[in-house]
PDB file of C-alpha atoms and ligand atoms in Angstrom:
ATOM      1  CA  UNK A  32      35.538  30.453 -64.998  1.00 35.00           C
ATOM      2  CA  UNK A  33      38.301  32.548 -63.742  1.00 40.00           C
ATOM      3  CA  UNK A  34      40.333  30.979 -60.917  1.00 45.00           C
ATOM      4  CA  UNK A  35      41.639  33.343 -58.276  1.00 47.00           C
ATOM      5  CA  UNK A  36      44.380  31.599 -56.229  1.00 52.00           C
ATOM      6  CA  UNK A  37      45.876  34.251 -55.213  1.00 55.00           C
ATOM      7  CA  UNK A  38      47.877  34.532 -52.068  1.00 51.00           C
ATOM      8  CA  UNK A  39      47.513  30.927 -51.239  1.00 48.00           C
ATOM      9  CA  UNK A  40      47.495  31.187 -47.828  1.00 47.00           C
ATOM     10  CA  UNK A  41      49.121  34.378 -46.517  1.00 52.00           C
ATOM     11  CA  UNK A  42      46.382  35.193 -43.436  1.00 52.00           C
ATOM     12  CA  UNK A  43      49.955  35.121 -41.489  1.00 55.00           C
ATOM     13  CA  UNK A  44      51.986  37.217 -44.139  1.00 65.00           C
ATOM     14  CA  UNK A  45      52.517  40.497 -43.313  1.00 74.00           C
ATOM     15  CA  UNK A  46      52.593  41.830 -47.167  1.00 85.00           C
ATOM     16  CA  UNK A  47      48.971  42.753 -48.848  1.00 87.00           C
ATOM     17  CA  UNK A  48      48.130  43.242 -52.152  1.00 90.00           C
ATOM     18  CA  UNK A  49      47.087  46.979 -53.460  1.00 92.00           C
ATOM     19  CA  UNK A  50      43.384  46.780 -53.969  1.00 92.00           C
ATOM     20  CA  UNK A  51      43.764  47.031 -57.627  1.00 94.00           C
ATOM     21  CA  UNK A  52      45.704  43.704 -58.324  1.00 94.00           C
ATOM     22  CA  UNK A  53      42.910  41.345 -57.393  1.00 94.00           C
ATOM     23  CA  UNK A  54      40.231  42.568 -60.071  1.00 95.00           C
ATOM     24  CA  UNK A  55      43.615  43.239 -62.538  1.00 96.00           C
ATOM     25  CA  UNK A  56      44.269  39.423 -62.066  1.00 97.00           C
ATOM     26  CA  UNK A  57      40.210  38.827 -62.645  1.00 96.00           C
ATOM     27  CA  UNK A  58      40.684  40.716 -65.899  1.00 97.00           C
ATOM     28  CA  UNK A  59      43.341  39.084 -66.981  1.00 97.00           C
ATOM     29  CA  UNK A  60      42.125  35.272 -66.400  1.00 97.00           C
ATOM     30  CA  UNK A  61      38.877  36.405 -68.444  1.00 97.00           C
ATOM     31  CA  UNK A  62      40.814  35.722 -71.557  1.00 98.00           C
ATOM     32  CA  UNK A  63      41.049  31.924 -72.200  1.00 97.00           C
ATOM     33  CA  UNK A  64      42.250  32.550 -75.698  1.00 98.00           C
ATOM     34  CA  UNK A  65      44.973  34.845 -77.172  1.00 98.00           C
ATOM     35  CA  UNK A  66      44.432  38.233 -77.728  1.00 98.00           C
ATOM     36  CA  UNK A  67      45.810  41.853 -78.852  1.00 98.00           C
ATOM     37  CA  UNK A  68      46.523  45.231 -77.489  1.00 97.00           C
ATOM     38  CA  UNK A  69      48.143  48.206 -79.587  1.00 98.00           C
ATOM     39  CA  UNK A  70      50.269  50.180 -77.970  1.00 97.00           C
ATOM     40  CA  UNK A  71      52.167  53.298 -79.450  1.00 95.00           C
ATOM     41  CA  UNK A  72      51.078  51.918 -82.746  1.00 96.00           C
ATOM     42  CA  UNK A  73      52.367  48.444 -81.797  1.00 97.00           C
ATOM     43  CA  UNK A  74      50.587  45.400 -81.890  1.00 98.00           C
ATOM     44  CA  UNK A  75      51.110  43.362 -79.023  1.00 98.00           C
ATOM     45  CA  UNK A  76      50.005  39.136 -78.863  1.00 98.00           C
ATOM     46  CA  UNK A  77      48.692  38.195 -75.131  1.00 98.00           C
ATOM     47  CA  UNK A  78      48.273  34.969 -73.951  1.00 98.00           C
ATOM     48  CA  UNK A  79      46.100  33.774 -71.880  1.00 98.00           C
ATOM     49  CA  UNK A  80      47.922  33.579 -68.049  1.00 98.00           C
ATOM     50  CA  UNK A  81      50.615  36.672 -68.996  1.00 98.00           C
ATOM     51  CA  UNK A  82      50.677  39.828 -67.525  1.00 98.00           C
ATOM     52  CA  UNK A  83      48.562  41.783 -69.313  1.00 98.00           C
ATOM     53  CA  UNK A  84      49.878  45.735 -70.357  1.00 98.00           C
ATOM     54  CA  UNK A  85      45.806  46.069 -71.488  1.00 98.00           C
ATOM     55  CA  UNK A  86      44.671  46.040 -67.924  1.00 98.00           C
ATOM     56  CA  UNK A  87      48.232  47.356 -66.407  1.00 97.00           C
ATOM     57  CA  UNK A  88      50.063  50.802 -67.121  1.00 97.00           C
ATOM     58  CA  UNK A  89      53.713  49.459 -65.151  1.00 98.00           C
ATOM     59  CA  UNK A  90      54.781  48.432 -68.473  1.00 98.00           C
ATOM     60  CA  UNK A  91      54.028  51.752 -70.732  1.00 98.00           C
ATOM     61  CA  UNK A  92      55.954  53.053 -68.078  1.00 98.00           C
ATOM     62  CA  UNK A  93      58.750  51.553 -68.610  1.00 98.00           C
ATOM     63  CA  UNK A  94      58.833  52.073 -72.271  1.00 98.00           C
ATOM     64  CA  UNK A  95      58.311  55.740 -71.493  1.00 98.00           C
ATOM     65  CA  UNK A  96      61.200  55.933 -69.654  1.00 98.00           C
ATOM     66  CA  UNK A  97      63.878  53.737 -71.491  1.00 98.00           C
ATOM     67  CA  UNK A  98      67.253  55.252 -71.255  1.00 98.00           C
ATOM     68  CA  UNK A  99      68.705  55.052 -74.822  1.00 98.00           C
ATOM     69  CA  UNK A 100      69.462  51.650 -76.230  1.00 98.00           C
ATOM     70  CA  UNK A 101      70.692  52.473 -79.682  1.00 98.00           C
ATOM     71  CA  UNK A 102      73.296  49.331 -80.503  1.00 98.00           C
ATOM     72  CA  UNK A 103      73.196  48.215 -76.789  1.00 98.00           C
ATOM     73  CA  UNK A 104      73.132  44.545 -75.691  1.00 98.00           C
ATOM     74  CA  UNK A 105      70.080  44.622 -73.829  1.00 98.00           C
ATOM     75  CA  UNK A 106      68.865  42.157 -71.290  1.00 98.00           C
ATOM     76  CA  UNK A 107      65.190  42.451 -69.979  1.00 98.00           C
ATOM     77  CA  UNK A 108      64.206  40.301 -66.766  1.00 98.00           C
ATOM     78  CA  UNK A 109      60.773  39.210 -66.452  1.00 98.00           C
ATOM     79  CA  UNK A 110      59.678  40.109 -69.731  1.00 98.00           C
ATOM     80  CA  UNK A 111      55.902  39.046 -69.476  1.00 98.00           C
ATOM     81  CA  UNK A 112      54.364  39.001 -73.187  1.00 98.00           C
ATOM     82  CA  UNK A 113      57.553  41.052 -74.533  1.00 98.00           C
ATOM     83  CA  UNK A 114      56.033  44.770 -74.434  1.00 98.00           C
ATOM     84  CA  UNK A 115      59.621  45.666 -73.309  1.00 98.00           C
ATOM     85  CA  UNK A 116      61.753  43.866 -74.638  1.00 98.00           C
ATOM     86  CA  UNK A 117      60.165  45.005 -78.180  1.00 98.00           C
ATOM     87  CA  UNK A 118      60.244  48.312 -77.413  1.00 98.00           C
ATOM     88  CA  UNK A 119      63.568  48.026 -76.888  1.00 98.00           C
ATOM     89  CA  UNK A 120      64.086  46.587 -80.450  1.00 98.00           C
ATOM     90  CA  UNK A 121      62.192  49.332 -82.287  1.00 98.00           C
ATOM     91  CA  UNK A 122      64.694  51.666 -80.596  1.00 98.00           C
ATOM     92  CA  UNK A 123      67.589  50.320 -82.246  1.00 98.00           C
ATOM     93  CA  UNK A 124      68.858  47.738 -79.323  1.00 98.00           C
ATOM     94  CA  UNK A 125      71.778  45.733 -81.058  1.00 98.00           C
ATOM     95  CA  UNK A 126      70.565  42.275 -79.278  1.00 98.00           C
ATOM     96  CA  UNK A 127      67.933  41.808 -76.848  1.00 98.00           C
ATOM     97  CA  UNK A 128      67.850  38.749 -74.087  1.00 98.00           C
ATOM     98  CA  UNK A 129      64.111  38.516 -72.682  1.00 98.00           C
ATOM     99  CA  UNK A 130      63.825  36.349 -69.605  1.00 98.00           C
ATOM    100  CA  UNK A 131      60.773  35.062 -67.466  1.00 98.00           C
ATOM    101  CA  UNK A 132      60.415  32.321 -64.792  1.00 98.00           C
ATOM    102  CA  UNK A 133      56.624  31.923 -66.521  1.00 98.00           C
ATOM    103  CA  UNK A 134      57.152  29.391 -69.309  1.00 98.00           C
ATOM    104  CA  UNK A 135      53.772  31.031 -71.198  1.00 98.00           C
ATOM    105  CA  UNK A 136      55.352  34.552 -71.121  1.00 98.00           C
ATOM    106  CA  UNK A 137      58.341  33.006 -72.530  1.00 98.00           C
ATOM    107  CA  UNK A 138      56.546  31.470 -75.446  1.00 98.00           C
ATOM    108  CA  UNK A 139      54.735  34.775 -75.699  1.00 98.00           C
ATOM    109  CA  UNK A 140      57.791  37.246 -76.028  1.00 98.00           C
ATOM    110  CA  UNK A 141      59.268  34.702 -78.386  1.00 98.00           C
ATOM    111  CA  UNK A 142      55.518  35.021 -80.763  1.00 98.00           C
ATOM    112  CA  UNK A 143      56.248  38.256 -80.624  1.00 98.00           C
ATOM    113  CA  UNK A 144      59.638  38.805 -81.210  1.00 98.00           C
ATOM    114  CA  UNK A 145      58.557  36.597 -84.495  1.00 98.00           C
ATOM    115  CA  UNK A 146      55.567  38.977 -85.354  1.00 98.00           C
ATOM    116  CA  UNK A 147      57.325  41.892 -85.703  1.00 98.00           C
ATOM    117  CA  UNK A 148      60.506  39.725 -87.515  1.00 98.00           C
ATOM    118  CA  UNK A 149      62.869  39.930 -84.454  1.00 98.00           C
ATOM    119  CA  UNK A 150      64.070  36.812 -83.990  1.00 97.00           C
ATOM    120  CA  UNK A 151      67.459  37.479 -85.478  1.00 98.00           C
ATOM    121  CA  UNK A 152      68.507  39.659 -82.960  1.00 98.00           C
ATOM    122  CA  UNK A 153      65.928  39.103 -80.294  1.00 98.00           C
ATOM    123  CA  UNK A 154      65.878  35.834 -77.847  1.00 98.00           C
ATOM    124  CA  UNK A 155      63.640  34.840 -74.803  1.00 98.00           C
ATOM    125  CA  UNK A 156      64.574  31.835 -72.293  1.00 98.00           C
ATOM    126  CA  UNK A 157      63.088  30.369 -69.495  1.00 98.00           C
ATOM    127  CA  UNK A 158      65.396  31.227 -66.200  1.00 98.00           C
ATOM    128  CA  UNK A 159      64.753  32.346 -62.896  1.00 98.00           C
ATOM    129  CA  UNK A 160      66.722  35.689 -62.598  1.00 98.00           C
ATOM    130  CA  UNK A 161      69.915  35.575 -63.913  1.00 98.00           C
ATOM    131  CA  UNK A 162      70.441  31.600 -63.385  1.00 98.00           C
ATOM    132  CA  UNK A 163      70.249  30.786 -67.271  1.00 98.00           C
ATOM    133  CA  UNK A 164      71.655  33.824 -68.052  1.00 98.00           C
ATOM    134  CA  UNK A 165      75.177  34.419 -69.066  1.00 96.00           C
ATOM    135  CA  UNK A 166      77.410  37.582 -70.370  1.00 96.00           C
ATOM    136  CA  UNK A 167      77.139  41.180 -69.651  1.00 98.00           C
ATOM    137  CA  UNK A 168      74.704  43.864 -70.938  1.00 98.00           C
ATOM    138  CA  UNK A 169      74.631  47.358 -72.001  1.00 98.00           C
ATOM    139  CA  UNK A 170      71.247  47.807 -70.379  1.00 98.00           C
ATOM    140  CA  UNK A 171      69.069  45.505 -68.092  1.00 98.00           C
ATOM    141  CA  UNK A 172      65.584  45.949 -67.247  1.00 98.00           C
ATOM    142  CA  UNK A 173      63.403  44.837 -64.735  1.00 98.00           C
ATOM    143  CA  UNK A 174      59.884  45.543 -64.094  1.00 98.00           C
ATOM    144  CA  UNK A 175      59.502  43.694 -60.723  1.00 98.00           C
ATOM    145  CA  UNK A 176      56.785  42.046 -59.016  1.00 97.00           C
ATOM    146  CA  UNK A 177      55.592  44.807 -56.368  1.00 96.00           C
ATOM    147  CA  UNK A 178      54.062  42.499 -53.362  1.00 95.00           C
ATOM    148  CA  UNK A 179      56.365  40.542 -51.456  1.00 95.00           C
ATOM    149  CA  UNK A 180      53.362  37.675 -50.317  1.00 94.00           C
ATOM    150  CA  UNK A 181      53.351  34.095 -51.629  1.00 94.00           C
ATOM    151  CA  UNK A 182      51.777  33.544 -55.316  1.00 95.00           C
ATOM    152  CA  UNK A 183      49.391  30.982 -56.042  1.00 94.00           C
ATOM    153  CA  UNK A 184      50.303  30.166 -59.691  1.00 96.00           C
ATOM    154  CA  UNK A 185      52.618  31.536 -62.838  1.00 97.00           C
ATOM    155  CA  UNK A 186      50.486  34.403 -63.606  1.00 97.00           C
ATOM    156  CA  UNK A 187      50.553  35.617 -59.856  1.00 96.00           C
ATOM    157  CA  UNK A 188      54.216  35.977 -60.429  1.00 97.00           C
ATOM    158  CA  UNK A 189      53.712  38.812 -61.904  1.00 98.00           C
ATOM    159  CA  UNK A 190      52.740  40.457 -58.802  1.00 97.00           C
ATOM    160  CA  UNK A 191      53.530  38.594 -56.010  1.00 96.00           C
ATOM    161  CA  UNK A 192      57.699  37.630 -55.764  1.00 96.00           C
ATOM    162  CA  UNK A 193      57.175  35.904 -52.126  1.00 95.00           C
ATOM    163  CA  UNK A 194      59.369  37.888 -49.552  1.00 95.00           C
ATOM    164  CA  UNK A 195      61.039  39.454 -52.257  1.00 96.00           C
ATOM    165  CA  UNK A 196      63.305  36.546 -53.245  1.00 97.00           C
ATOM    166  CA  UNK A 197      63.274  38.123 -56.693  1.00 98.00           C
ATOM    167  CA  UNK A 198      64.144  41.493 -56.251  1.00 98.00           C
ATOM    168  CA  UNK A 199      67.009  40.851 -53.975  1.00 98.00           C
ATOM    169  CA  UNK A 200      68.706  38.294 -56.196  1.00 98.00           C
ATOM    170  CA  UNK A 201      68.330  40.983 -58.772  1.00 98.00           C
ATOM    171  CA  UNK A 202      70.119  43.812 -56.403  1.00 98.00           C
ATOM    172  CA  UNK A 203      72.204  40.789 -55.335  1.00 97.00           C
ATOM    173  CA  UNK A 204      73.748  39.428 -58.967  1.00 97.00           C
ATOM    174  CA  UNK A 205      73.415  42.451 -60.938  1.00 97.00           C
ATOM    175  CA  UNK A 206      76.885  43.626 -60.857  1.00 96.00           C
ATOM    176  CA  UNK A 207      77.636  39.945 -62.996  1.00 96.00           C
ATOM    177  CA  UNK A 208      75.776  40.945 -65.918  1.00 98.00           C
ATOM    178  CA  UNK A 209      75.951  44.579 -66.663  1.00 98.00           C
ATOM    179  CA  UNK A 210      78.928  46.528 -68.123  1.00 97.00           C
ATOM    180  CA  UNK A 211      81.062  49.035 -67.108  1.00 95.00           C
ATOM    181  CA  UNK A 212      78.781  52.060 -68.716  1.00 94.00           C
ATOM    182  CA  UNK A 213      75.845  50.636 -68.213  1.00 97.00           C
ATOM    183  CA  UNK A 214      72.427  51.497 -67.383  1.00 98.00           C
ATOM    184  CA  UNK A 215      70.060  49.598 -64.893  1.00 98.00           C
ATOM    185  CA  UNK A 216      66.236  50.213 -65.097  1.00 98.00           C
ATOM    186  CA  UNK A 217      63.623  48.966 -62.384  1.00 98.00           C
ATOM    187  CA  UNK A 218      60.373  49.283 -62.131  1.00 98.00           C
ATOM    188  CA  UNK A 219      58.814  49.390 -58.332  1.00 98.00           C
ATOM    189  CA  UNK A 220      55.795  51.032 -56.719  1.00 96.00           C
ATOM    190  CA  UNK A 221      55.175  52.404 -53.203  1.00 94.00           C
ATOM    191  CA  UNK A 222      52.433  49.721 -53.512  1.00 93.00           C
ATOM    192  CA  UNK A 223      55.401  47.506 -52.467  1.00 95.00           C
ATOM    193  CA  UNK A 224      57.757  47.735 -49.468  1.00 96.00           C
ATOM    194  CA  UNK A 225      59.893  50.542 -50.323  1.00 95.00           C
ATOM    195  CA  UNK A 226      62.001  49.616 -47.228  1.00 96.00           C
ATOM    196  CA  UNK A 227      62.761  46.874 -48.577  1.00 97.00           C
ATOM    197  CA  UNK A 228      63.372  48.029 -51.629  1.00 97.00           C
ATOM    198  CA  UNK A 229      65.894  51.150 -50.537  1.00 97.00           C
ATOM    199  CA  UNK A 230      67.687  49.325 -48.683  1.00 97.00           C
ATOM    200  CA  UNK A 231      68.450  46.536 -51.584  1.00 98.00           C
ATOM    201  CA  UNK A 232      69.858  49.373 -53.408  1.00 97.00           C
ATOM    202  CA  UNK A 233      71.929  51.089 -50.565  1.00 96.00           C
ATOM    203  CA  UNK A 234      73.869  47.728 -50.588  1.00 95.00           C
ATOM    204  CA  UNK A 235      73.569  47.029 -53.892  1.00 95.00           C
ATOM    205  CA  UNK A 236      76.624  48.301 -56.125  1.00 82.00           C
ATOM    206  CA  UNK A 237      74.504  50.802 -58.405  1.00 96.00           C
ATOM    207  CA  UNK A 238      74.085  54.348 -58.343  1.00 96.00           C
ATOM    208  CA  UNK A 239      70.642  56.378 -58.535  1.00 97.00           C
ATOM    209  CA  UNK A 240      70.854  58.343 -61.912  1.00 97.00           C
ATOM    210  CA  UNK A 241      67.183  59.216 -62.160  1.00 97.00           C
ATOM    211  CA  UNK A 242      63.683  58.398 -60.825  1.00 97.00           C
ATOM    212  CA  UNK A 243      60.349  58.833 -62.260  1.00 98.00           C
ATOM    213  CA  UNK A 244      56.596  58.404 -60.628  1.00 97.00           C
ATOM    214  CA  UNK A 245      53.157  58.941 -61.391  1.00 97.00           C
ATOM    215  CA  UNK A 246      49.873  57.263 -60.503  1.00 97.00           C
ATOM    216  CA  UNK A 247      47.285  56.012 -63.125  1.00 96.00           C
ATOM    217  CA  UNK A 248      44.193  53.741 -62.802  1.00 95.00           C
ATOM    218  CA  UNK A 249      44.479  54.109 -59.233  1.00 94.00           C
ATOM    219  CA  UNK A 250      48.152  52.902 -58.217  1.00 93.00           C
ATOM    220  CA  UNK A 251      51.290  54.510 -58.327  1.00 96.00           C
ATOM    221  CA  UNK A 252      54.704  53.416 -60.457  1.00 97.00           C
ATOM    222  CA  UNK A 253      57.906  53.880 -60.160  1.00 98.00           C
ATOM    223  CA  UNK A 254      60.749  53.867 -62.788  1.00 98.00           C
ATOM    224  CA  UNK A 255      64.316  53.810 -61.229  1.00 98.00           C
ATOM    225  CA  UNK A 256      67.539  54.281 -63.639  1.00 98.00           C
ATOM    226  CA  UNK A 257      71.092  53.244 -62.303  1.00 98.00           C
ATOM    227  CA  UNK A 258      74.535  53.258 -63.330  1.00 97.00           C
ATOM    228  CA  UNK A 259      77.615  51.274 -62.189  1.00 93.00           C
ATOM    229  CA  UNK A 260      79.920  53.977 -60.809  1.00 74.00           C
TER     230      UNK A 260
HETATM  231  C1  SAM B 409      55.493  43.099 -63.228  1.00 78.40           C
HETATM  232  S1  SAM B 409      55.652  41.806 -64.421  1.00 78.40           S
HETATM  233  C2  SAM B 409      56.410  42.701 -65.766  1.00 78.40           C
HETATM  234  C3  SAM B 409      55.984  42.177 -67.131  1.00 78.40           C
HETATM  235  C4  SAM B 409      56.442  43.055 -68.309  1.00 78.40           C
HETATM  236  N1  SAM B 409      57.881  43.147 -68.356  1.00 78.40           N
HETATM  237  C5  SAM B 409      55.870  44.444 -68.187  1.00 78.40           C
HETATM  238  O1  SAM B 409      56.644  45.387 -67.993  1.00 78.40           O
HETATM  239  O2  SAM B 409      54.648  44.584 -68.281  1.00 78.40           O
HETATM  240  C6  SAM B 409      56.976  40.847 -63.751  1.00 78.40           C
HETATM  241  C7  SAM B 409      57.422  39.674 -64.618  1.00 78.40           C
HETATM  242  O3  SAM B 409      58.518  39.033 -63.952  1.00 78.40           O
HETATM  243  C8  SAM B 409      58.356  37.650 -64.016  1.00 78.40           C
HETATM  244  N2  SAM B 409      59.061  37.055 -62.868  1.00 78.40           N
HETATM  245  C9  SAM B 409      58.669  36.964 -61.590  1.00 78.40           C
HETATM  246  N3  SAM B 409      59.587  36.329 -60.845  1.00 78.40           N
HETATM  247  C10 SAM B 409      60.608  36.026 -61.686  1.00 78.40           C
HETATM  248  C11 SAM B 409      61.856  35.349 -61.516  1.00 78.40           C
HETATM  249  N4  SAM B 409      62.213  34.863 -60.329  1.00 78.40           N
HETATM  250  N5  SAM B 409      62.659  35.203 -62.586  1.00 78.40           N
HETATM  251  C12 SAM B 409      62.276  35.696 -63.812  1.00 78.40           C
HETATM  252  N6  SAM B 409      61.102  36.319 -64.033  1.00 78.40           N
HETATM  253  C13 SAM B 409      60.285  36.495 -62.987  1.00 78.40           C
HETATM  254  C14 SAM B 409      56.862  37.425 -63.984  1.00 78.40           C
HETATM  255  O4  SAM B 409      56.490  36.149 -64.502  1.00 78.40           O
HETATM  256  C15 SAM B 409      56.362  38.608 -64.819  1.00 78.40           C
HETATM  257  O5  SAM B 409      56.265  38.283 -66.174  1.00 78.40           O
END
């Protein structure tokens, strides 16, 4: 039976969720075993309690919009079952780091880094942001969590990063881990607070290069592109 624990108890938050991430989240705790989803002629593994990119578009997104990674150290944050971070790969990324705070996505970008016969070049580690993570990256990605309320278990962290904790340690540490030349890609939505989020990059030490938008399945994403200068 699919638990919904969503939002614990945020009566007194002042963040909502969109109205499509409750019945995403029922989708995704249907599954109790592991499943598949094919996308741009990959097979993807899903376990059960990962964000799912059969029931969420954020992630085609991004792989839609990757800047070039051809022989780039690449560093994904939040990788979820590894859509990304395999993408990424198949484009001719030198090395890729995939990161998530949700040990099951973890173990799920690492199945399927092995599937496809990554593993040489390909990693995934538990860490919250960049606190496991050290060295500097050609490219670093991160699809973020687009509510800012309180989430009730791992899988929740997907869409809920309570009062943004997340997002500004990411504005906050970035300038640590990427190189001189190198890009910065997040993925936001005006389903989140874009106040918030504008304002993270203002003070941040990254410059716009490009941003893309579009609205599918009834809510809108966002796919920014920085550089260092
Ligand atoms: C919106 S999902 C993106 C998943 C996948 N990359 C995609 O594009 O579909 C955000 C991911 O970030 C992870 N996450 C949330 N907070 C995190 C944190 N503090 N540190 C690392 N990962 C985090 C979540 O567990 C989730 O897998």
């Amino acid at each position: 039976v699919p638990r919904v624990l969503l939002m614990r108890d945020n009566s007194n938050n002042r963040y909502q969720l969109h109205s499509t991430t409750k019945p995403y989240l029922d989708m995704v705790r249907k599954h109790v075993e592991p499943y598949t989803f094919t996308l741009n002629g990959e097979e993807i593994l899903v376990l059960p309690g990962v964000m799912s990119p059969k029931y969420d578009w954020a992630g085609h997104y991004m792989i839609e919009n990757l800047p070039d990674v051809r022989d780039a150290d690449v560093l994904e944050v939040g990788s979820g079952c590894g859509l990304v971070a395999m993408a990424a790969y198949r484009r001719g990324a030198r090395r890729v780091l995939a990161t998530d705070i949700n040990p099951v996505a973890v173990e799920n970008t690492r199945l399927n880094f092995e599937r496809i016969g990554a593993q040489h070049a390909c990693e995934a580690i538990l860490s919250d942001m960049f606190e496991d993570v050290s060295g500097q990256f050609d490219v670093v990605i991160f699809n973020a969590p687009y509510h800012g309320c309180a989430a009730g278990d791992d899988l929740e962290k997907g869409v809920a990063d309570e009062n943004y904790r997340a997002l500004t340690a990411f504005f906050r540490d970035i300038h640590q881990h990427i190189k001189s030349q190198g890009r910065v890609v997040v993925g936001f939505s005006s389903s989140g607070d874009h106040d918030l989020f504008d304002g993270l990059v203002k003070e941040s030490s990254l410059r716009l290069v490009t941003s893309v938008e579009d609205t599918r399945w009834g809510y809108q994403c966002e796919v920014h592109t920085f550089d260092t200068s």
